[in-house]
XYZ file of C-alpha atoms in Angstrom:
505
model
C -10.187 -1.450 24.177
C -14.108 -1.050 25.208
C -15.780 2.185 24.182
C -15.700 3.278 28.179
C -12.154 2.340 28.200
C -11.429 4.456 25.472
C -13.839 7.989 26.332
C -11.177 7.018 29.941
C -7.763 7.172 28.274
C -9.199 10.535 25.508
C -10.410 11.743 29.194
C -6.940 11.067 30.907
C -4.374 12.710 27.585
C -6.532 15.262 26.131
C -7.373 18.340 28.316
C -5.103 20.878 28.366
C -2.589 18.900 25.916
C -2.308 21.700 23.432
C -1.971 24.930 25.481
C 0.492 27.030 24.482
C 0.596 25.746 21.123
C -1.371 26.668 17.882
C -4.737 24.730 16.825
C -5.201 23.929 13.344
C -8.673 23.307 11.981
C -8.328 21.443 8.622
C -11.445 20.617 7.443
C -10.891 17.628 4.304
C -11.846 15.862 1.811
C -10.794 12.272 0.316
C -11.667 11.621 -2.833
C -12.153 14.542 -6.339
C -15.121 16.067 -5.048
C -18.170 14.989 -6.999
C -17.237 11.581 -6.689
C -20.032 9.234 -5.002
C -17.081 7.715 -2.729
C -15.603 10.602 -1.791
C -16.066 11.078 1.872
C -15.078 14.316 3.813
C -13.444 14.924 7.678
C -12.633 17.366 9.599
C -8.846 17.243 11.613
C -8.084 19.136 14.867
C -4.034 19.503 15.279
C -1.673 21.099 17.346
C 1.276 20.005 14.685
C 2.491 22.177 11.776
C 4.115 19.440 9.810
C 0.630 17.726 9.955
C -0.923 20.859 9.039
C 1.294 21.316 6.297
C 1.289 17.612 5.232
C -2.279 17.871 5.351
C -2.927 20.429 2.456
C -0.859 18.127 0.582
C -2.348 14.781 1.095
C -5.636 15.854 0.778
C -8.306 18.283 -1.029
C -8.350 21.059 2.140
C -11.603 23.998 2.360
C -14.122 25.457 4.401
C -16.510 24.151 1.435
C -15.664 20.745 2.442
C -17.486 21.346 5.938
C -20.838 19.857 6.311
C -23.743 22.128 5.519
C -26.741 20.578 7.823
C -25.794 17.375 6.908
C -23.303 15.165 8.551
C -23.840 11.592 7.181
C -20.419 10.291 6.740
C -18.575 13.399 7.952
C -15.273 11.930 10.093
C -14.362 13.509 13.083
C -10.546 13.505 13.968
C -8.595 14.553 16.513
C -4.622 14.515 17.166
C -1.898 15.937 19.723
C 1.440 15.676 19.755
C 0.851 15.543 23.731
C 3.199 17.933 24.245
C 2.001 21.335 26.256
C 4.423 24.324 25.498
C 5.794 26.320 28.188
C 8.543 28.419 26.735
C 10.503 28.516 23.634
C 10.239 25.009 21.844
C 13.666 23.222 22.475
C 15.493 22.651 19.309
C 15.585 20.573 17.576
C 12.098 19.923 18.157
C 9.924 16.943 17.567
C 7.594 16.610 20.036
C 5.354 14.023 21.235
C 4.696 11.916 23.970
C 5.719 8.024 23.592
C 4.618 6.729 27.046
C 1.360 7.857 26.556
C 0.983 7.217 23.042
C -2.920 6.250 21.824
C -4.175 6.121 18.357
C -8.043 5.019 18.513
C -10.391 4.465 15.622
C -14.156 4.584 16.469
C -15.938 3.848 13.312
C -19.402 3.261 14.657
C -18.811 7.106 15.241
C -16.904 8.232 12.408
C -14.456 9.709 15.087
C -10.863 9.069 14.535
C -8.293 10.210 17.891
C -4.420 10.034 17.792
C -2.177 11.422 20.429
C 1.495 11.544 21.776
C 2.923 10.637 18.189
C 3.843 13.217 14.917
C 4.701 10.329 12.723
C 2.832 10.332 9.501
C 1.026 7.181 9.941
C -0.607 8.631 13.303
C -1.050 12.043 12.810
C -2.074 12.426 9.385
C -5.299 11.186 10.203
C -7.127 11.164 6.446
C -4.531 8.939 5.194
C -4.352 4.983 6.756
C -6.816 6.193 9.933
C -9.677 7.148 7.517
C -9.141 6.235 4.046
C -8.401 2.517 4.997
C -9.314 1.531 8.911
C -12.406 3.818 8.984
C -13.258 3.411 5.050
C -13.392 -0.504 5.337
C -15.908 -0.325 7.767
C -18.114 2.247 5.376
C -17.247 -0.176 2.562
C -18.676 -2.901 4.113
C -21.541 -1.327 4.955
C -22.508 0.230 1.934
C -20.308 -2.184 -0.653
C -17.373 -1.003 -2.373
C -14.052 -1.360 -0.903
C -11.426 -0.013 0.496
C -7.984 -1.097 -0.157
C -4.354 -0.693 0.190
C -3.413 -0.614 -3.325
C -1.756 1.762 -6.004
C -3.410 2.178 -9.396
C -2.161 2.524 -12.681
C -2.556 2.751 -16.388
C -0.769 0.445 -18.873
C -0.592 1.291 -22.973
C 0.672 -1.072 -25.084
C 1.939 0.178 -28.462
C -0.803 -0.293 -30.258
C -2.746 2.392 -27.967
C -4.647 -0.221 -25.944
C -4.822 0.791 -22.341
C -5.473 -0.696 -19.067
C -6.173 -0.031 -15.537
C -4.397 -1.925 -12.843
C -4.908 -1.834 -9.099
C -1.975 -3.906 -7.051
C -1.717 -4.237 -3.437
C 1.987 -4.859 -2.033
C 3.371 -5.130 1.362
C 5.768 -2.000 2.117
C 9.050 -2.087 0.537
C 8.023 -4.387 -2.462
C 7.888 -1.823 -5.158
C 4.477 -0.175 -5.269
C 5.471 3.466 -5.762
C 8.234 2.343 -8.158
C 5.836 0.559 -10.020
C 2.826 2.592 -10.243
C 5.543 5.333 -11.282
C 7.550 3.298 -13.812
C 9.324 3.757 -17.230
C 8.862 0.810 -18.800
C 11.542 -0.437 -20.564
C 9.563 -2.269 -23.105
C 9.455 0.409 -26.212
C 6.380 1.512 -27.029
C 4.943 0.631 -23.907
C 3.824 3.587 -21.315
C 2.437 3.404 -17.963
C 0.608 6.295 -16.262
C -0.055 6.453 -12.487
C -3.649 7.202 -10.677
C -1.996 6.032 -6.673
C 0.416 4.891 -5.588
C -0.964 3.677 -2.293
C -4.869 3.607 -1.397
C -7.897 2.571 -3.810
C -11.552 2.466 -3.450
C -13.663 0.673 -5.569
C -17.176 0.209 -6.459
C -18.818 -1.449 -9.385
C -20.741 0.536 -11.641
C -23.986 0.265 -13.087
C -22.261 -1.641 -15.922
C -20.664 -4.141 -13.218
C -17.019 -3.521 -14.183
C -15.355 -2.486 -11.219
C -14.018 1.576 -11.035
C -11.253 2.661 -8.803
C -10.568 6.674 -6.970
C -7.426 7.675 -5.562
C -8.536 9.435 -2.310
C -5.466 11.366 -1.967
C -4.346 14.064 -3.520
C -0.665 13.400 -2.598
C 2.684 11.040 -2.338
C 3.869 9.941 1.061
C 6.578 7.769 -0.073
C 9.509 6.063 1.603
C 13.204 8.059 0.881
C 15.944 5.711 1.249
C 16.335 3.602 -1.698
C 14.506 6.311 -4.384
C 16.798 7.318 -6.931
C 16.857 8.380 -10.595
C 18.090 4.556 -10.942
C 15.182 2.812 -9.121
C 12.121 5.526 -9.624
C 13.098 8.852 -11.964
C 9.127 9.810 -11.742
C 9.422 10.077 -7.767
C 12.779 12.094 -8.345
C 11.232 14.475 -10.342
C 8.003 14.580 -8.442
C 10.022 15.793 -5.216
C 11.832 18.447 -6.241
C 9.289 21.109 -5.036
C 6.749 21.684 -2.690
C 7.615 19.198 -0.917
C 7.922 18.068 3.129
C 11.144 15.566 3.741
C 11.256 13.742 7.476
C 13.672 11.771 9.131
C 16.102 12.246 5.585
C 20.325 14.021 6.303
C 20.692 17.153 5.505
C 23.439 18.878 3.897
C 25.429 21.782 5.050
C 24.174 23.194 1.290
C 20.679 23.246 2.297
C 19.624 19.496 0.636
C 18.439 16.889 1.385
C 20.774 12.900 1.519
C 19.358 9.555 2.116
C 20.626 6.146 1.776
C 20.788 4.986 -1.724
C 20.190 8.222 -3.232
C 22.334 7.521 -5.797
C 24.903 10.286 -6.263
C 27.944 10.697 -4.530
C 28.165 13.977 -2.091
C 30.146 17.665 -3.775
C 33.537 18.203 -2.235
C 33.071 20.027 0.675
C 29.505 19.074 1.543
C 28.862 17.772 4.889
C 25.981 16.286 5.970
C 23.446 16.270 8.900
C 21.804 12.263 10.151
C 18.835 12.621 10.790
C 19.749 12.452 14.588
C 21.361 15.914 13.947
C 24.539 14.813 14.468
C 27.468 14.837 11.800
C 27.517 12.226 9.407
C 29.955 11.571 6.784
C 30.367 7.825 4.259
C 31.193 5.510 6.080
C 29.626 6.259 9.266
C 28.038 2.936 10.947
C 24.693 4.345 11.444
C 22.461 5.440 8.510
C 22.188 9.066 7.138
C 18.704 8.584 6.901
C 15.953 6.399 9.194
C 15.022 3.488 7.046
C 11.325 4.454 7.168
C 12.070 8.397 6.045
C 9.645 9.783 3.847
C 8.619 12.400 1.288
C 5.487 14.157 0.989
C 4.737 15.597 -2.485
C 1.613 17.106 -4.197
C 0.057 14.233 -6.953
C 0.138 17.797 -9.314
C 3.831 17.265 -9.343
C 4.411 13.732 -10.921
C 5.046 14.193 -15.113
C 3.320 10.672 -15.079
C -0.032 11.455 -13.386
C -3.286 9.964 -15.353
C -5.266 12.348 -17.280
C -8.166 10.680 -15.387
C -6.529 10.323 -12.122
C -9.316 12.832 -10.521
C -12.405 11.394 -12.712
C -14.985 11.423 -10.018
C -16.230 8.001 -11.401
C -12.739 6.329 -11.161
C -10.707 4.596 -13.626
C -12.042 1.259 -14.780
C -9.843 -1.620 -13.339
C -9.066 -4.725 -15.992
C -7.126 -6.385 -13.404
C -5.946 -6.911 -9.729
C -2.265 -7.833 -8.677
C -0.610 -9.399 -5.464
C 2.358 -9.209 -4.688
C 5.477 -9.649 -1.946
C 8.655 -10.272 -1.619
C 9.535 -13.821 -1.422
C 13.631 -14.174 -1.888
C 12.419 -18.160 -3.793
C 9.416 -21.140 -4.476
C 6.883 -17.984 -5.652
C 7.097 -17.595 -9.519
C 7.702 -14.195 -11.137
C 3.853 -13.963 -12.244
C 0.830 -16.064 -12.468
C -2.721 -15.589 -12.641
C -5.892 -17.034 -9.957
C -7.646 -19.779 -11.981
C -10.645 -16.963 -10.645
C -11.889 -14.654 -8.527
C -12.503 -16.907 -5.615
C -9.268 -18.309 -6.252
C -7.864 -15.215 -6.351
C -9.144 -14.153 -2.845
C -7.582 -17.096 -1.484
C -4.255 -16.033 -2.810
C -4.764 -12.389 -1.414
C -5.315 -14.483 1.978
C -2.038 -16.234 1.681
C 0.019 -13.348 0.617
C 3.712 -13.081 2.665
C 6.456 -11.123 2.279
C 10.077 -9.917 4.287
C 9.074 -7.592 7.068
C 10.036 -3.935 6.167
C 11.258 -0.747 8.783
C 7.684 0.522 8.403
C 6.431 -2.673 10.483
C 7.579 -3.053 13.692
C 9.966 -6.333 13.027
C 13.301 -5.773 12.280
C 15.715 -7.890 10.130
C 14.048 -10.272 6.958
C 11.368 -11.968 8.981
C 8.704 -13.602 6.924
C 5.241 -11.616 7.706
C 2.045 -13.155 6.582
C -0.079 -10.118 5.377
C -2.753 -10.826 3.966
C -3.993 -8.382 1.118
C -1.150 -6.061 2.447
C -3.839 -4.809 5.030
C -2.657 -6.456 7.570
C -1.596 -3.194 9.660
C -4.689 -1.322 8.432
C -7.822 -3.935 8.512
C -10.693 -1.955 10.209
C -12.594 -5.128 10.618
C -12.604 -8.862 11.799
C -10.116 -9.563 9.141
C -12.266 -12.964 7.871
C -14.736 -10.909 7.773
C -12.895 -8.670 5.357
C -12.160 -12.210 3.315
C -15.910 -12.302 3.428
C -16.271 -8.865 1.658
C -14.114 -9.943 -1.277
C -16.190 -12.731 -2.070
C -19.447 -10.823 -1.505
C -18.493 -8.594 -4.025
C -17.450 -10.486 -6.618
C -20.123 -12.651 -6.485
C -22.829 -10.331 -6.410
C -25.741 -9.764 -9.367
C -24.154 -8.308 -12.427
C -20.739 -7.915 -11.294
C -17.585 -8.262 -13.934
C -14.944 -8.470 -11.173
C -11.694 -8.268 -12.448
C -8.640 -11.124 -13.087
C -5.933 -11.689 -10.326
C -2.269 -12.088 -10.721
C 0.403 -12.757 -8.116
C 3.874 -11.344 -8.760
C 7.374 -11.822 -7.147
C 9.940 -9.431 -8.088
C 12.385 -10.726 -5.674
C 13.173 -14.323 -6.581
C 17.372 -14.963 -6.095
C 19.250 -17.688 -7.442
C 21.908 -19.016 -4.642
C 24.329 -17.105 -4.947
C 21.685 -14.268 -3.367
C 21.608 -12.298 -6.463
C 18.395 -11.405 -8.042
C 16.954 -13.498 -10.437
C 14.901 -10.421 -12.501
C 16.463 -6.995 -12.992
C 12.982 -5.400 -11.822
C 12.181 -1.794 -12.436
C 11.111 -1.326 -15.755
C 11.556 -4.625 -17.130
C 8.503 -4.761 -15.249
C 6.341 -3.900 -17.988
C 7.467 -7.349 -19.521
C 5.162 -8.749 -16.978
C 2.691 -6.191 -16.878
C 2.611 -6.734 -20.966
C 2.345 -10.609 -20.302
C -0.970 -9.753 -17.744
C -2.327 -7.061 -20.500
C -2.025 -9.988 -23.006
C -3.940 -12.357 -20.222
C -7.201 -9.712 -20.402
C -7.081 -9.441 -24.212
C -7.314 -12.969 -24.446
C -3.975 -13.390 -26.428
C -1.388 -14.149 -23.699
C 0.041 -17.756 -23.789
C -0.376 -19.580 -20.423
C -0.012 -23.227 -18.985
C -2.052 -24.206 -15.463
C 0.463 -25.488 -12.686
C -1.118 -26.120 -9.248
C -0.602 -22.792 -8.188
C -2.639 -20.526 -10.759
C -1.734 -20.126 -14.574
C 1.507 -18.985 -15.314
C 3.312 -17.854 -18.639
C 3.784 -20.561 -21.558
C 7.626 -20.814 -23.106
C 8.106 -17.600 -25.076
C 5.134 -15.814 -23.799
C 6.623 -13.865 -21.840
C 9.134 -11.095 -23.516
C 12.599 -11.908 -22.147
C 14.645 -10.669 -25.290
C 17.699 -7.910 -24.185
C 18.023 -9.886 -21.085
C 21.215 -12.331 -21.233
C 21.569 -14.635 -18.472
C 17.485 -14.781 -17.567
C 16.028 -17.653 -17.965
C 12.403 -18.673 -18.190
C 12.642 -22.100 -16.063
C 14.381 -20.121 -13.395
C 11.264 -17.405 -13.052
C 8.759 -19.743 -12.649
C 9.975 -22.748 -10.092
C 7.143 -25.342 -9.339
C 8.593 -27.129 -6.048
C 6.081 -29.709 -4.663
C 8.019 -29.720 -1.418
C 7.926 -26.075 -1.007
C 4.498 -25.122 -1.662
C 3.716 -28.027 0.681
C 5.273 -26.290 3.417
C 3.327 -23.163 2.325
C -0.081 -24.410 2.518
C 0.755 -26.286 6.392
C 2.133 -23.058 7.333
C -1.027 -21.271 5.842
C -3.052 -23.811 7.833
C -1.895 -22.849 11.141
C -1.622 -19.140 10.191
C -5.251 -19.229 9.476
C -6.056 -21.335 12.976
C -4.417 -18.953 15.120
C -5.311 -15.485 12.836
C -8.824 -16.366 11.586
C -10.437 -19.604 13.579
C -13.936 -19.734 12.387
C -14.056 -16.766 10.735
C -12.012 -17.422 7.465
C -14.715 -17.950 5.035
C -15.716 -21.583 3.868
C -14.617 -20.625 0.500
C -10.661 -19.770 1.415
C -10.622 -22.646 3.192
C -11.879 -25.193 0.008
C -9.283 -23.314 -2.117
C -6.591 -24.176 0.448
C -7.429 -28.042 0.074
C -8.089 -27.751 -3.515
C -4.932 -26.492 -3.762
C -3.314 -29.404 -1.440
C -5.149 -32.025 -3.373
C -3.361 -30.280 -6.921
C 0.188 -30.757 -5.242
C -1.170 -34.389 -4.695
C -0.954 -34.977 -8.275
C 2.229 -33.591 -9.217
C-alpha cells in the first residue's frame, strides 16, 4: 500500500469510529528504562482488554511521555471499529472484519490498527513495534531486533550461560525458555520468552533486553506436564482469551491436563455448552494468556539489566516430523545465517494455514519482517562481521523428529537441557563433536542420553543424502520466488557449499 493509499483507507475507518466508547491513552515503554535500546510509544485505544493487556505487556506512565524530545517516540493508534450506540450486546467482542487494516509506517514511527481486538493487532507495542517497527530502527542504527526468547543455563558446577533461540510458533519456545531441566544439577532461568534486541557492546560480545514486561503465551497444550513455570506464572493477575470457562468461575483449555470436578460444566469459547467429547474444541487453538513477567518463580535476576544479558549462543529451531537432526552447530556465523535462512517448520493456528503444512520461515520472522526480508539476511551478516564484534555460535535444533510409527523420537521438555548441556559444552570448548555436511553435530557419547531406554543416538541425528538434497532444491526455488536478487551473495555460496558437501558423501 503507497503512503497516499494508506492516509485514504486511516481517512475512510477512522473518524467517528470510537464515539460512544471510552479512549484510553497509554503512553509506553519497551525495554527497563535506562536501557540505551529501550524505545518508548504512545497507544490510543478504544478497547479495555487492550488497555488492560497493555499495563501488562509493557512498562505504562505519564513519565514515559516525551519531554521536548521526540526522537524515536512511536505513535500508535487502534479501534476496534466498532461505534457504540446503546448497551454493548453480550457477549461482546467487537470489531470490524470487513474493514480490517493494520498499517506500519516506520519512516514515521506511526503504527495504525483497526477493526480487529486480537492481540497480535491491537496490542500495538508487542509484534507492531518491538519487531516490524524495531527492525527498521535496528537497521538503521545496528542492533537487532528479533523474534526470539532468552534464557539462562547453569550447569552444576555454577557456570552460566545466556541463550537467545528463535522458533516458529508452536515449537516450544515458552516451554523452553521456562523449563525444569531434568538433568540434576542443571537450572535454567528465563529473561523472554518471545522478543530480543541485541546490540554489541563496547567489548563486542553481543547483549540481549527483553522489551516486554509480560507473557502472551498460547493456552491449549500448557500444563503442569508440558510447562509447570507457565502454570504457576498464570494463576494471578492475569487476562485469559478465547480459553472455556467453567460454571465454577475457571478457566479449561485443551490439554490442560486435569480432568473436570463432578458437576462442573463448562463454557467453549463460542459461549455455548461444552462437555468431553464434544467435536469442536473447548478452547480456540490460538487462545492465549497474558501474565505479568513479575509472576514467573523462574525469572532472571538480570532479566531487567538495562545493559542486557550477555548471549554465548544463538539457536534455530522448527519442527520438522524427520531428515533434521536433534542438534547441531553452524560451522560459523555466516554459516549460521544461512541456516536461519533455511529454517521450516509445520504451520501452527497462529498462521493463517491450517492442517501440518510445511512453512518456510526464515528466522521465525517471517510474519513480522519490517523490511525487504534479504535485506534483513543482509543485517545478520553486517553485524557479525563488523570491527570488533564476538558474535555468538549457532545451533539448529529439532525437537520433533518421529520414528514411523509417528511417535516421537525425543521425550522433549526437560530432557531438553541434555541438549542445551551438549551446546554449553560446545562454548566451553569441551563438547565432543564430528562435522557432517550439515553443521557439527554431537560425537557418540557426547551427548547425555543415560535414564532414557529406547533412545538411541543414530536415530537423533539421521544424515540422508537424498533428503537434504531435496532440501537445498526446494531452498533454491524458495529463495527465487521469496528473495530474487536480494538474498545476499553470502547465503547463496553457503547453499552451494553445502550442495557440493552432499556431493561427497
Amino acid at each position: 500500500m503507497s503512503p497516499d493509499e494508506l492516509e485514504r483507507a486511516i481517512d475512510d475507518r477512522f473518524p467517528g469510529c470510537m464515539e460512544g466508547r471510552t479512549m484510553y491513552v497509554i503512553p509506553f515503554l519497551m525495554g527497563p528504562p535506562g536501557s540505551p535500546l529501550a524505545r518508548a510509544g504512545l497507544q490510543l485505544t478504544d478497547s479495555a482488554y487492550v488497555a488492560a493487556s497493555m499495563r501488562i505487556m509493557t512498562r505504562v506512565g505519564a513519565r514515559f511521555l516525551p519531554d521536548g524530545d521526540e526522537r524515536g517516540f512511536v505513535r500508535c493508534l487502534h479501534s476496534v471499529g466498532r461505534p457504540r450506540q446503546g448497551p454493548p450486546p453480550v457477549p461482546s467482542w467487537p470489531c470490524d472484519p470487513q474493514r480490517t487494516l493494520i498499517a506500519h509506517d516506520a519512516r514515521n514511527l506511526r503504527i495504525v490498527s483497526y477493526g480487529s481486538g486480537y492481540g497480535g493487532n491491537s496490542l500495538l507495542g508487542k509484534k507492531s513495534l518491538a519487531l516490524r517497527v524495531a527492525a527498521c530502527m535496528a537497521r538503521d542504527e545496528g542492533w537487532m531486533a528479533e523474534h526470539m526468547l532468552i534464557m539462562g543455563v547453569q550447569d552444576p558446577q555454577g557456570r552460566k550461560r545466556y541463550l537467545a533461540g528463535a522458533f516458529p510458533s508452536a515449537c516450544g519456545k515458552t516451554n523452553l525458555a521456562m523449563m525444569r531441566p531434568a538433568l540434576p544439577g542443571w537450572s535454567v532461568t528465563c529473561v523472554g520468552d518471545d522478543i530480543a534486541w541485541m546490540r554489541f557492546d563496547s567489548q563486542g560480545r553481543l547483549r540481549a533486553i527483553n522489551p516486554e514486561r509480560g507473557f502472551f503465551g498460547v493456552a491449549p497444550g500448557t500444563s503442569e506436564a508440558t510447562n509447570p513455570v507457565a502454570m504457576a506464572t498464570i494463576r494471578r493477575d492475569t487476562i485469559f482469551t478465547n480459553v472455556g470457562l467453567t460454571s465454577s468461575g475457571d478457566v479449561y483449555w485443551e490439554g490442560i491436563g486435569h480432568a473436570l470436578p463432578p458437576g462442573v460444566t463448562v463454557t467453549s469459547w463460542r459461549g455455548q455448552a461444552w462437555a468431553p467429547g464434544h467435536p469442536e474444541p473447548c478452547a480456540h487453538p490460538n487462545a492465549r494468556f497474558c501474565a505479568p513477567a513479575s509472576n514467573c518463580p523462574s525469572m532472571d535476576p538480570a532479566w531487567e539489566d538495562p545493559e542486557g544479558v550477555p548471549i554465548d549462543a544463538i539457536i534455530l529451531g522448527g519442527r520438522r516430523p524427520n531428515g533434521v537432526p536433534l542438534v547441531f552447530e553452524a560451522f560459523n556465523w555466516r554459516h549460521g545465517v544461512f541456516l536461519g535462512s533455511a529454517m521450516r517448520s509445520e504451520a501452527t493456528a497462529a498462521a493463517e494455514h491450517k492442517g501440518r503444512q510445511l512453512l518456510h520461515d526464515p528466522l521465525a520472522m517471517r510474519p513480522f519482517f519490517g523490511y525487504n526480508a534479504g535485506q534483513h539476511l543482509q543485517h545478520w551478516l553486517d553485524m557479525g562481521a563488523r570491527a570488533g564484534a564476538r558474535p555468538p555460535r549457532i545451533f539448529h535444533v529439532n525437537w520433533f523428529l518421529r520414528d514411523q510409527s509417528g511417535a516421537f523420537l525425543w521425550p522433549g521438555f526437560g530432557h531438553n537441557a541434555r541438549v542445551l548441556a551438549w551446546i554449553c559444552a560446545r562454548i566451553g570448548g569441551e563438547g565432543g563433536a564430528v562435522a557432517s555436511p550439515i553443521g557439527m553435530i554431537p560425537a557418540e557419547g557426547a551427548l547425555d542420553l543415560r535414564g532414557l531406554p529406547g533412545v538411541r543416538h543414530r536415530e537423533l541425528f539421521p544424515m540422508d543424502r537424498g533428503f537434504w538434497e531435496r532440501e537445498c532444491r526446494e531452498l533454491r526455488d524458495f529463495y527465487e520466488e521469496n528473495f530474487g536478487r536480494h538474498l545476499p551473495r553470502e547465503v547463496l555460496q553457503e547453499l552451494e557449499a553445502l550442495e557440493g558437501r552432499l556431493r561427497k558423501m
